[in-house]
Coordinates of C-alpha atoms in Angstrom, one line a residue:
Chain A
M966 CA -20.3 4.2 -11.8
K967 CA -23.0 1.8 -12.9
N968 CA -23.6 0.3 -9.5
R969 CA -24.1 3.6 -7.8
P970 CA -27.9 3.6 -7.6
A971 CA -27.8 0.1 -6.2
S972 CA -25.3 0.9 -3.5
L973 CA -27.2 4.1 -2.6
F974 CA -30.3 2.1 -2.2
L975 CA -28.5 -0.4 0.0
A976 CA -27.1 2.5 2.1
M977 CA -30.6 3.9 2.5
L978 CA -31.9 0.5 3.6
L979 CA -29.1 0.1 6.1
T980 CA -29.7 3.6 7.6
A981 CA -33.4 2.9 7.8
S982 CA -32.9 -0.4 9.6
A983 CA -30.3 1.1 11.9
A984 CA -32.8 3.8 12.9
L985 CA -35.5 1.2 13.4
L986 CA -33.3 -0.9 15.6
S987 CA -32.1 1.9 17.8
G988 CA -35.6 3.3 17.9
C989 CA -36.9 0.0 19.4
K990 CA -34.2 -0.2 22.1
H991 CA -34.2 3.2 23.7
D992 CA -35.3 6.8 23.0
A993 CA -33.0 9.8 23.1
D994 CA -33.4 10.5 26.8
S995 CA -32.0 7.2 27.9
Q996 CA -28.6 7.7 26.1
P997 CA -25.9 8.0 28.7
P998 CA -24.7 11.6 29.0
T999 CA -21.4 12.4 27.4
G1000 CA -19.0 15.3 27.6
S1001 CA -15.6 16.1 26.1
V1002 CA -12.0 16.5 27.2
A1003 CA -9.8 19.2 25.7
F1004 CA -6.0 18.6 25.3
E1005 CA -3.3 21.2 25.0
L1006 CA 0.2 20.0 24.2
K1007 CA 3.1 22.3 25.1
N1008 CA 6.4 21.5 23.4
M1009 CA 9.2 22.3 25.7
V1010 CA 13.0 21.9 26.1
G1011 CA 13.3 21.4 29.9
Q1012 CA 11.6 24.5 31.4
Q1013 CA 11.7 26.6 28.2
A1014 CA 9.0 26.6 25.5
L1015 CA 10.4 25.2 22.3
A1016 CA 10.9 27.7 19.5
L1017 CA 12.1 26.9 15.9
D1018 CA 13.7 30.3 15.5
G1019 CA 17.3 29.2 16.1
T1020 CA 17.2 29.5 19.9
A1021 CA 19.9 27.3 21.3
Y1022 CA 19.1 24.9 24.2
T1023 CA 21.4 23.3 26.6
T1024 CA 21.4 19.7 27.8
A1025 CA 22.4 18.5 31.3
D1026 CA 25.7 17.4 29.8
G1027 CA 26.3 20.9 28.5
E1028 CA 25.7 20.3 24.8
T1029 CA 23.9 23.0 22.9
F1030 CA 21.5 22.5 20.0
T1031 CA 18.8 24.2 18.0
V1032 CA 15.6 22.6 16.7
S1033 CA 14.2 23.1 13.2
T1034 CA 11.4 20.5 13.2
F1035 CA 9.5 18.7 16.0
E1036 CA 6.4 16.8 15.0
Y1037 CA 4.7 13.7 16.4
Y1038 CA 1.4 11.8 16.4
V1039 CA -0.9 11.4 19.4
S1040 CA -3.5 8.7 18.9
N1041 CA -5.5 6.0 20.6
I1042 CA -6.4 8.1 23.6
K1043 CA -7.7 6.2 26.6
L1044 CA -9.3 7.6 29.7
T1045 CA -9.5 5.5 32.9
K1046 CA -12.0 6.0 35.7
S1047 CA -11.1 5.4 39.3
D1048 CA -12.9 2.1 39.2
G1049 CA -10.5 0.9 36.5
T1050 CA -12.9 1.0 33.6
T1051 CA -11.5 2.5 30.5
Y1052 CA -12.9 4.6 27.6
A1053 CA -11.0 4.2 24.4
A1054 CA -11.7 7.2 22.1
P1055 CA -12.2 5.9 18.5
N1056 CA -10.6 7.6 15.5
E1057 CA -8.4 10.1 17.3
Y1058 CA -5.3 10.9 15.3
H1059 CA -3.6 14.2 16.0
L1060 CA -0.4 15.4 14.3
I1061 CA 1.3 17.9 16.7
N1062 CA 3.5 20.1 14.6
T1063 CA 5.5 22.8 16.4
A1064 CA 5.5 24.9 13.3
K1065 CA 1.7 25.0 13.4
P1066 CA 0.6 26.3 16.8
G1067 CA -3.1 25.4 16.2
S1068 CA -2.1 21.7 16.0
S1069 CA -1.3 21.6 19.7
N1070 CA -5.0 21.8 20.8
F1071 CA -7.6 19.2 20.2
T1072 CA -10.8 18.0 21.8
V1073 CA -11.9 14.4 22.4
S1074 CA -15.8 14.4 22.4
N1075 CA -18.4 11.8 23.1
V1076 CA -16.6 10.8 26.3
P1077 CA -19.1 9.0 28.7
A1078 CA -19.7 11.2 31.7
G1079 CA -17.7 10.2 34.8
D1080 CA -14.6 11.1 36.9
Y1081 CA -11.5 10.1 35.1
T1082 CA -8.2 9.6 36.9
G1083 CA -5.9 8.3 34.2
V1084 CA -5.0 9.0 30.6
S1085 CA -2.8 7.3 28.1
F1086 CA -2.1 7.7 24.4
V1087 CA 0.0 6.2 21.6
V1088 CA 2.8 8.4 20.5
G1089 CA 2.5 7.4 16.8
V1090 CA -0.1 5.6 14.8
D1091 CA -1.4 2.0 15.4
S1092 CA -0.5 -0.6 12.7
T1093 CA -4.1 -1.0 11.6
A1094 CA -4.5 2.7 10.7
T1095 CA -1.0 2.9 9.1
K1096 CA -1.7 -0.2 7.0
G1097 CA -5.2 0.9 6.1
D1098 CA -6.3 2.1 2.7
P1099 CA -4.0 5.2 2.3
L1100 CA -6.5 6.8 0.0
A1101 CA -9.0 6.8 2.9
L1102 CA -6.5 8.4 5.3
P1103 CA -8.2 11.6 6.5
G1104 CA -6.8 14.8 7.8
D1105 CA -3.7 14.5 10.0
L1106 CA -3.0 11.0 8.6
N1107 CA -2.8 12.1 5.0
P1108 CA 0.6 11.3 3.5
A1109 CA 0.7 14.8 2.2
N1110 CA 1.7 15.9 5.7
N1111 CA 5.1 14.5 5.0
M1112 CA 5.0 12.2 8.1
Y1113 CA 5.0 9.2 5.8
W1114 CA 7.6 6.7 4.6
A1115 CA 6.9 6.2 0.9
W1116 CA 9.5 3.4 0.4
N1117 CA 8.3 1.4 3.5
T1118 CA 4.6 2.1 3.7
G1119 CA 3.7 3.6 7.0
H1120 CA 3.7 6.8 9.1
I1121 CA 6.6 8.5 10.7
F1122 CA 5.6 8.7 14.3
L1123 CA 8.0 11.4 15.4
K1124 CA 10.4 13.8 13.7
L1125 CA 13.1 15.8 15.4
E1126 CA 15.5 17.7 13.3
G1127 CA 18.1 20.4 14.3
T1128 CA 21.7 21.2 14.7
V1129 CA 24.2 20.6 17.5
T1130 CA 26.0 23.9 18.0
S1131 CA 28.5 22.9 20.7
T1132 CA 30.5 20.8 18.3
S1133 CA 32.9 22.2 15.8
P1134 CA 31.9 22.2 13.1
N1135 CA 28.2 22.2 14.0
K1136 CA 26.4 18.9 13.3
A1137 CA 23.0 18.6 11.8
F1138 CA 20.8 15.8 13.3
T1139 CA 17.8 14.0 11.9
C1140 CA 15.7 11.7 14.0
H1141 CA 12.7 10.1 12.2
I1142 CA 11.0 7.4 14.3
G1143 CA 8.5 4.9 12.8
G1144 CA 7.9 1.3 12.1
Y1145 CA 5.2 -1.0 13.2
R1146 CA 6.7 -4.5 12.4
Q1147 CA 8.2 -6.6 15.2
P1148 CA 10.9 -6.8 16.3
L1149 CA 11.4 -3.1 15.6
S1150 CA 8.0 -1.7 16.3
A1151 CA 8.2 1.8 17.6
I1152 CA 4.6 2.0 18.6
V1153 CA 4.7 3.2 22.2
T1154 CA 2.2 4.3 24.8
A1155 CA 2.7 7.3 27.1
T1156 CA 0.8 7.3 30.4
P1157 CA 1.5 10.6 32.1
S1158 CA 0.2 10.8 35.6
L1159 CA -2.7 13.1 36.5
N1160 CA -0.9 13.6 39.8
G1161 CA -4.0 12.7 41.8
A1162 CA -6.3 15.1 39.9
T1163 CA -9.6 14.1 38.4
L1164 CA -11.1 14.9 35.0
P1165 CA -14.8 15.5 35.7
V1166 CA -16.6 14.8 32.4
R1167 CA -20.2 15.9 32.4
A1168 CA -22.7 16.8 29.7
G1169 CA -21.9 20.4 28.9
Q1170 CA -18.7 20.4 30.8
S1171 CA -15.3 20.1 29.1
P1172 CA -12.3 19.6 31.4
K1173 CA -8.9 20.4 30.0
L1174 CA -5.6 18.7 30.3
A1175 CA -2.4 20.6 29.7
V1176 CA 0.5 18.3 28.8
A1177 CA 4.1 19.3 28.4
A1178 CA 6.3 17.4 25.9
D1179 CA 9.9 17.8 26.8
V1180 CA 12.4 17.3 23.9
L1181 CA 15.2 16.6 26.3
K1182 CA 13.6 13.4 27.4
I1183 CA 14.1 12.0 23.9
F1184 CA 17.8 11.8 24.7
D1185 CA 17.5 11.1 28.4
G1186 CA 15.5 8.0 29.4
P1187 CA 16.2 4.3 29.9
T1188 CA 18.8 4.8 27.2
K1189 CA 21.1 7.9 27.4
F1190 CA 22.0 9.6 24.2
T1191 CA 24.0 12.8 23.6
V1192 CA 22.5 15.0 21.0
S1193 CA 25.6 14.8 18.9
G1194 CA 25.7 11.0 19.4
L1195 CA 22.1 10.5 18.5
P1196 CA 22.1 8.0 15.6
T1197 CA 20.6 9.3 12.4
T1198 CA 17.4 7.3 12.3
M1199 CA 15.6 7.3 9.0
M1200 CA 14.2 3.8 9.2
P1201 CA 13.2 1.3 11.8
S1202 CA 16.3 0.2 13.8
A1203 CA 17.3 -0.9 17.3
A1204 CA 18.2 2.7 18.0
S1205 CA 14.8 4.0 16.9
V1206 CA 13.1 1.6 19.3
Q1207 CA 15.4 2.9 22.1
V1208 CA 14.5 6.5 21.3
A1209 CA 10.7 5.6 21.2
T1210 CA 11.1 3.9 24.6
N1211 CA 12.7 7.0 26.0
Y1212 CA 10.0 9.4 24.8
A1213 CA 7.2 7.0 26.0
A1214 CA 8.8 6.9 29.4
G1215 CA 9.3 10.5 30.2
M1216 CA 8.6 13.0 27.5
F1217 CA 5.0 13.8 28.5
S1218 CA 3.9 15.2 31.8
V1219 CA 0.6 16.7 32.9
T1220 CA 1.1 20.3 34.0
Q1221 CA -2.5 21.3 34.6
V1222 CA -6.0 19.8 35.0
Q1223 CA -8.8 22.3 34.5
P1224 CA -12.2 21.0 35.6
N1225 CA -14.0 23.0 32.9
S1226 CA -12.5 24.9 29.9
K1227 CA -15.9 26.0 28.4
Chain B
M299 CA -3.0 -4.7 -0.5
V300 CA -4.3 -5.6 -4.0
Y301 CA -5.3 -2.8 -6.3
G302 CA -8.7 -1.3 -5.3
L303 CA -10.4 -1.8 -8.6
A304 CA -13.8 -1.4 -7.1
K305 CA -12.9 1.9 -5.6
N306 CA -11.3 3.1 -8.9
P307 CA -13.5 1.7 -11.7
P308 CA -11.6 2.1 -15.0
D309 CA -12.8 4.7 -17.4
A310 CA -11.3 6.3 -20.4
A311 CA -11.1 9.9 -19.0
T312 CA -9.3 8.8 -15.8
F313 CA -7.0 6.6 -17.7
E314 CA -6.0 9.5 -20.0
L315 CA -5.5 11.7 -17.0
G316 CA -3.3 9.1 -15.4
R317 CA -1.3 8.8 -18.6
Q318 CA -0.8 12.5 -18.7
L319 CA 0.5 12.5 -15.1
F320 CA 2.7 9.5 -15.8
Y321 CA 4.5 11.4 -18.6
D322 CA 4.5 14.8 -16.9
A323 CA 8.0 15.9 -16.0
R324 CA 6.7 19.0 -14.3
L325 CA 6.0 16.7 -11.3
S326 CA 9.8 16.5 -10.6
S327 CA 11.6 19.3 -8.7
D328 CA 13.5 20.6 -11.7
G329 CA 11.0 19.7 -14.4
T330 CA 13.2 17.1 -16.1
V331 CA 12.1 13.7 -14.9
S332 CA 8.7 11.9 -15.3
C333 CA 7.7 8.4 -14.4
G334 CA 8.1 7.8 -18.1
S335 CA 11.8 8.8 -18.0
C336 CA 12.6 5.6 -16.1
H337 CA 9.7 3.4 -17.3
Q338 CA 9.6 3.3 -21.1
V339 CA 6.8 1.6 -23.0
S340 CA 9.3 0.0 -25.6
A341 CA 11.0 -1.7 -22.6
A342 CA 7.8 -3.0 -21.0
F343 CA 8.2 0.1 -18.8
A344 CA 11.6 -0.8 -17.6
H345 CA 14.5 1.5 -18.3
A346 CA 16.3 0.3 -21.4
G347 CA 20.0 -0.1 -21.0
Q348 CA 20.2 1.6 -17.6
R349 CA 21.7 -0.3 -14.7
L350 CA 20.5 2.3 -12.2
S351 CA 18.3 5.1 -13.5
S352 CA 19.0 8.7 -12.9
G353 CA 16.5 11.1 -11.4
V354 CA 16.7 14.9 -10.9
A355 CA 20.2 16.5 -11.2
G356 CA 21.7 13.2 -12.3
R357 CA 21.3 11.5 -9.0
R358 CA 21.0 7.8 -9.2
A359 CA 18.1 5.5 -8.0
T360 CA 19.5 2.7 -5.8
R361 CA 17.9 -0.1 -7.8
N362 CA 17.3 -1.1 -11.4
A363 CA 13.9 0.1 -12.7
P364 CA 11.8 -3.0 -13.3
A365 CA 9.2 -3.7 -15.9
L366 CA 5.7 -2.4 -15.1
Q367 CA 3.0 -4.9 -16.2
N368 CA 0.2 -6.8 -14.7
L369 CA 0.5 -4.9 -11.5
R370 CA -3.2 -5.1 -10.6
W371 CA -2.8 -8.5 -9.1
R372 CA 0.2 -7.7 -6.8
H373 CA 0.1 -7.3 -3.1
S374 CA 3.3 -5.3 -2.6
F375 CA 5.7 -3.4 -4.7
M376 CA 9.5 -2.9 -5.1
A377 CA 12.2 -5.5 -5.0
D378 CA 11.9 -5.6 -1.2
G379 CA 8.0 -5.4 -1.0
G380 CA 8.2 -2.2 1.1
V381 CA 5.2 -0.5 -0.7
L382 CA 1.8 -1.9 0.1
G383 CA -0.4 -0.6 -2.7
L384 CA -0.2 0.3 -6.4
E385 CA -1.7 3.7 -5.6
L386 CA 0.9 4.4 -3.0
Q387 CA 3.8 3.4 -5.2
T388 CA 3.7 6.8 -6.8
L389 CA 4.8 8.4 -3.6
A390 CA 8.1 6.6 -3.5
P391 CA 9.6 8.0 -6.8
L392 CA 7.8 11.3 -6.4
T393 CA 9.2 12.1 -3.1
S394 CA 12.6 10.4 -3.3
P395 CA 15.4 13.0 -3.5
A396 CA 17.2 10.8 -6.0
E397 CA 14.2 10.5 -8.3
M398 CA 11.6 13.2 -8.7
N399 CA 12.3 15.0 -5.4
T400 CA 8.8 16.5 -5.0
P401 CA 7.0 16.3 -1.6
L402 CA 3.3 15.2 -2.1
A403 CA 2.0 18.6 -0.9
E404 CA 4.1 20.4 -3.5
A405 CA 2.9 18.1 -6.3
L406 CA -0.7 18.7 -5.3
A407 CA 0.0 22.5 -5.3
K408 CA 1.5 22.3 -8.8
L409 CA -1.5 20.4 -10.1
N410 CA -3.9 22.8 -8.4
A411 CA -2.1 25.7 -10.0
D412 CA -2.7 24.3 -13.5
P413 CA -6.1 25.2 -14.9
A414 CA -6.1 22.3 -17.4
Y415 CA -5.5 19.7 -14.6
R416 CA -8.1 21.4 -12.5
R417 CA -10.6 21.0 -15.3
R418 CA -9.8 17.4 -16.0
F419 CA -9.8 16.3 -12.3
A420 CA -13.1 18.3 -11.7
A421 CA -14.7 16.5 -14.7
I422 CA -14.0 13.2 -13.0
Y423 CA -14.1 13.8 -9.3
G424 CA -16.3 16.9 -9.0
P425 CA -15.4 20.4 -8.0
G426 CA -12.9 21.3 -5.3
P427 CA -9.1 21.2 -5.1
I428 CA -7.2 18.1 -6.4
D429 CA -6.4 16.0 -3.3
T430 CA -4.2 13.0 -2.4
P431 CA -6.7 10.2 -3.3
Q432 CA -7.7 11.9 -6.6
F433 CA -4.1 12.3 -7.7
L434 CA -3.0 8.8 -6.6
R435 CA -6.1 7.1 -8.0
A436 CA -5.8 8.8 -11.4
L437 CA -2.2 7.9 -11.8
A438 CA -2.9 4.3 -10.7
Q439 CA -5.5 4.0 -13.5
F440 CA -2.7 4.1 -15.9
T441 CA -0.3 1.8 -14.1
A442 CA -3.1 -0.7 -13.4
A443 CA -4.0 -0.8 -17.1
L444 CA -0.5 -2.0 -18.2
T445 CA -1.5 -5.5 -19.1
S446 CA 0.7 -7.8 -21.1
A447 CA -1.0 -11.0 -22.3
N448 CA -0.4 -11.3 -26.0
S449 CA 3.1 -12.7 -26.5
R450 CA 3.7 -15.5 -28.9
Y451 CA 3.8 -17.8 -25.9
D452 CA 0.3 -16.6 -24.8
K453 CA -1.0 -17.3 -28.3
Y454 CA 0.6 -20.7 -28.2
V455 CA -1.1 -21.5 -24.9
R456 CA -4.4 -20.2 -26.2
H457 CA -4.0 -22.1 -29.5
E458 CA -4.4 -18.8 -31.4
V459 CA -3.1 -17.8 -34.8
G460 CA 0.6 -17.0 -34.7
G461 CA 1.0 -19.2 -31.6
V462 CA 3.8 -21.4 -33.0
L463 CA 6.9 -22.3 -31.0
T464 CA 10.0 -23.7 -32.6
A465 CA 11.7 -26.9 -31.4
P466 CA 14.3 -25.1 -29.4
E467 CA 11.7 -22.9 -27.8
L468 CA 9.6 -25.9 -26.9
R469 CA 12.6 -27.6 -25.3
G470 CA 13.2 -24.3 -23.5
R471 CA 9.7 -24.3 -22.2
A472 CA 10.0 -27.8 -20.9
L473 CA 13.2 -26.9 -19.1
F474 CA 11.7 -23.8 -17.7
T475 CA 8.8 -25.7 -16.2
A476 CA 11.2 -28.2 -14.7
K477 CA 13.9 -25.9 -13.4
C478 CA 12.5 -22.3 -13.1
S479 CA 8.8 -22.4 -12.4
G480 CA 9.3 -23.2 -8.7
C481 CA 9.9 -19.4 -8.4
H482 CA 8.9 -17.9 -11.7
A483 CA 5.5 -19.6 -11.3
T484 CA 2.2 -19.4 -13.3
D485 CA 1.6 -17.4 -16.4
L486 CA 2.6 -14.2 -14.5
F487 CA 6.1 -15.9 -14.2
S488 CA 6.4 -15.0 -10.5
D489 CA 5.0 -16.5 -7.3
D490 CA 5.3 -13.0 -5.9
S491 CA 7.5 -14.2 -3.1
F492 CA 10.9 -13.0 -1.9
R493 CA 13.8 -15.4 -2.5
N494 CA 17.6 -15.4 -2.5
N495 CA 18.7 -16.5 -6.0
G496 CA 22.4 -16.6 -5.0
L497 CA 23.7 -13.4 -6.4
D498 CA 26.1 -12.7 -3.5
R499 CA 27.5 -14.1 -0.3
T500 CA 26.8 -11.0 1.7
F501 CA 24.2 -8.3 1.3
G502 CA 25.8 -5.2 2.9
R503 CA 24.9 -2.9 0.1
D504 CA 21.3 -4.0 -0.3
S505 CA 19.7 -6.5 2.2
G506 CA 16.6 -6.9 0.1
R507 CA 13.5 -8.0 2.0
A508 CA 15.3 -7.5 5.3
H509 CA 15.5 -3.8 4.6
I510 CA 11.8 -3.8 5.4
T511 CA 11.4 -6.6 7.9
S512 CA 14.7 -6.3 9.7
R513 CA 14.8 -10.1 9.9
A514 CA 18.1 -11.9 9.4
A515 CA 16.2 -14.7 7.6
D516 CA 15.2 -12.2 4.9
R517 CA 18.7 -10.9 4.1
G518 CA 19.4 -11.3 0.4
R519 CA 15.9 -12.1 -0.5
F520 CA 14.4 -10.1 -3.4
R521 CA 11.1 -10.2 -5.2
V522 CA 10.8 -12.9 -7.8
P523 CA 10.2 -10.7 -10.9
S524 CA 7.9 -11.6 -13.7
L525 CA 9.7 -12.6 -16.8
R526 CA 7.2 -11.3 -19.3
N527 CA 8.9 -9.2 -22.0
V528 CA 12.2 -10.1 -20.3
A529 CA 14.1 -9.9 -23.6
R530 CA 13.4 -6.2 -23.6
T531 CA 14.0 -5.3 -19.9
A532 CA 17.8 -5.6 -19.7
P533 CA 19.8 -5.1 -17.6
Y534 CA 18.8 -7.7 -15.1
M535 CA 18.4 -8.3 -11.3
H536 CA 17.6 -5.6 -8.6
D537 CA 20.9 -3.9 -9.3
G538 CA 21.1 -4.4 -13.0
R539 CA 24.3 -6.4 -12.8
F540 CA 23.7 -8.7 -15.8
A541 CA 23.5 -7.1 -19.2
T542 CA 22.2 -10.1 -21.2
L543 CA 20.0 -13.2 -20.8
P544 CA 22.9 -15.6 -21.5
Q545 CA 24.7 -14.0 -18.5
V546 CA 21.6 -14.6 -16.3
L547 CA 21.5 -18.3 -17.4
A548 CA 25.3 -18.6 -16.8
H549 CA 24.6 -17.3 -13.3
Y550 CA 22.0 -20.0 -12.6
A551 CA 24.3 -22.7 -14.2
H552 CA 27.5 -22.0 -12.4
G553 CA 27.5 -18.6 -10.6
V554 CA 25.2 -19.1 -7.6
Q555 CA 26.9 -18.0 -4.4
P556 CA 26.3 -19.7 -1.0
S557 CA 24.8 -17.7 1.9
P558 CA 22.6 -18.7 4.9
T559 CA 19.4 -17.6 3.1
L560 CA 20.1 -19.1 -0.3
D561 CA 16.9 -20.6 -1.6
P562 CA 16.7 -24.4 -1.2
L563 CA 15.7 -24.8 -4.9
L564 CA 19.2 -23.6 -5.7
R565 CA 20.9 -26.3 -3.7
Q566 CA 21.2 -29.7 -5.4
P567 CA 20.8 -32.9 -3.5
D568 CA 24.5 -33.6 -4.1
G569 CA 25.4 -30.3 -2.4
R570 CA 26.2 -28.4 -5.6
L571 CA 24.8 -24.9 -6.0
G572 CA 22.6 -23.6 -8.8
I573 CA 20.7 -25.4 -11.6
P574 CA 22.7 -27.8 -13.7
L575 CA 22.3 -26.6 -17.3
S576 CA 24.3 -27.5 -20.4
R577 CA 25.2 -24.8 -22.9
Q578 CA 22.5 -26.1 -25.2
Q579 CA 19.9 -26.0 -22.4
Q580 CA 20.9 -22.5 -21.6
A581 CA 20.4 -21.5 -25.2
D582 CA 17.0 -23.2 -25.3
L583 CA 15.9 -21.4 -22.2
V584 CA 16.9 -18.1 -23.7
A585 CA 15.0 -19.0 -26.9
F586 CA 11.9 -19.7 -24.7
L587 CA 12.3 -16.4 -22.8
R588 CA 12.2 -14.5 -26.0
T589 CA 8.8 -15.9 -26.8
L590 CA 7.5 -13.9 -23.9
T591 CA 7.9 -10.6 -25.8
D592 CA 4.5 -9.0 -26.3
T593 CA 5.0 -6.6 -29.2
E594 CA 1.4 -5.4 -29.1
F595 CA 2.0 -4.2 -25.5
L596 CA 5.4 -2.7 -26.3
T597 CA 4.1 -0.7 -29.3
N598 CA 0.7 0.2 -28.0
P599 CA 0.2 3.9 -28.9
R600 CA -2.3 4.4 -26.1
L601 CA 0.5 3.6 -23.6
A602 CA 3.0 6.0 -25.1
P603 CA 3.4 9.6 -24.1
P604 CA 0.3 11.6 -25.0
R605 CA 0.9 13.6 -28.1
A606 CA -0.4 17.0 -26.9
E607 CA 2.5 17.2 -24.4
P608 CA 5.3 19.4 -25.6
A609 CA 8.8 17.8 -25.6
H610 CA 10.2 20.3 -23.1
P611 CA 7.3 21.7 -21.1
A612 CA 7.7 24.9 -19.2
P613 CA 7.6 24.7 -15.4
L614 CA 4.0 24.6 -14.2
A615 CA 4.0 27.9 -12.3
T616 CA 4.9 29.9 -15.4
R617 CA 2.4 28.2 -17.7
N618 CA -0.7 30.0 -19.0

């Protein structure tokens, strides 16, 4: 408590000098124009919207299952222009929780104006953020969201829980994917194609990207799992890396690019 | 990450709040288990006599509850080092179904529903709901304050009144320096590393450090624990397998088991395993370990349950 006045004074000094510096370099007009990009995630099972109300879904193999929990992080969003230059949006961490419809929409602002032809994002949380001071973890990263392993410090990147109803008796399944240490790091990047479309970012114009997240692709990717045979993953394992590789490869697809959502 | 002292400057009100939280069984799902249930001051905050402690509904924790002392200087916690901060350590027992079984959001809701807690938190952190950092920081002020540095051994080292060691204790100290301090190093009696001290040949039930790192080279390695107050923290080892210190010494003398990750310090040049120790030497070592008992710490009334707390508190929701 004692050093508060001193640090306040220091903070004021720093702000003052920052203002001075930027004031010398350029005035407000010469800042490059920026816009924003809106994201809408739609959680699906194949062609059907995912509901947590006990609706049973069918896999290509004919298994049926219900879902009670489906949550995941989207972070480290990158936008790529046609010339290959990339804008990496800082401090974007979004927890998409099927039980909270509002969590499926978010907006990335301060994107430099330009025509973007590619998008990528981490499904999960980077190791720096997950190892950072947990008491400084804001909003969606807060351990109180229950997407956190207390015994092995770090976030859970994706949670899928439900019940297989085509087996007798029915079989509950729990799939928690996380872990940032090699060789079992489950930090994966999804790069869904814009299918030739362009995101025109301008000052005062907010293009919107609708992205479907298909639960079936968690089972069906480079590694094939049946829902009933999906290993219970509650800690980093070889299986959790396979599941993460599956969802990075195929879970996300862009369904619509809207030039302006404002 | 070492305890963020600078971000959590110690003060009396926060310490008392942390103490209240540490001993508050209402933070468990059925109101029966507090941190203090498994971590008792008279046992240097280990769980006296319990091999594996029980949490709510008689469920058992998977490891032996260790002493809690001098934690401020540590980088990681638990026998496998899985927890990366003292503040965060609270989350593990709080949310574990076998211990307190309360999700963090629920714990915060319980605290926020209690006017007395609201008042005490607001007095320290300002108005507004009690949040994650406030809760974890307040509790950590208590655990960070658990300092043991006044054993007879400490007084001997500092040439203070009462710092007298007997001849067997002094022989034990010399033996300890020669044979044990490679792992139980410095006056914290731990080098804070993870080592395999030869308890088993295989580690199917608990792989130790490998549980966190998934590396074969870490199988069977466990944190080197501090030995301060060790005469009070029985039973011993991560699973509480040894009931007494003589049993621990017998293990080092002739019980060490071979495995690929066995620590090199426990392989003699002639190929024998363990640390050669005569019965007399074992007895001297035990005598030395007993000088590490810090009675001031173990009987400090400021670290005991706060008196205002009723023995069987009502569940939070129905209070007031």
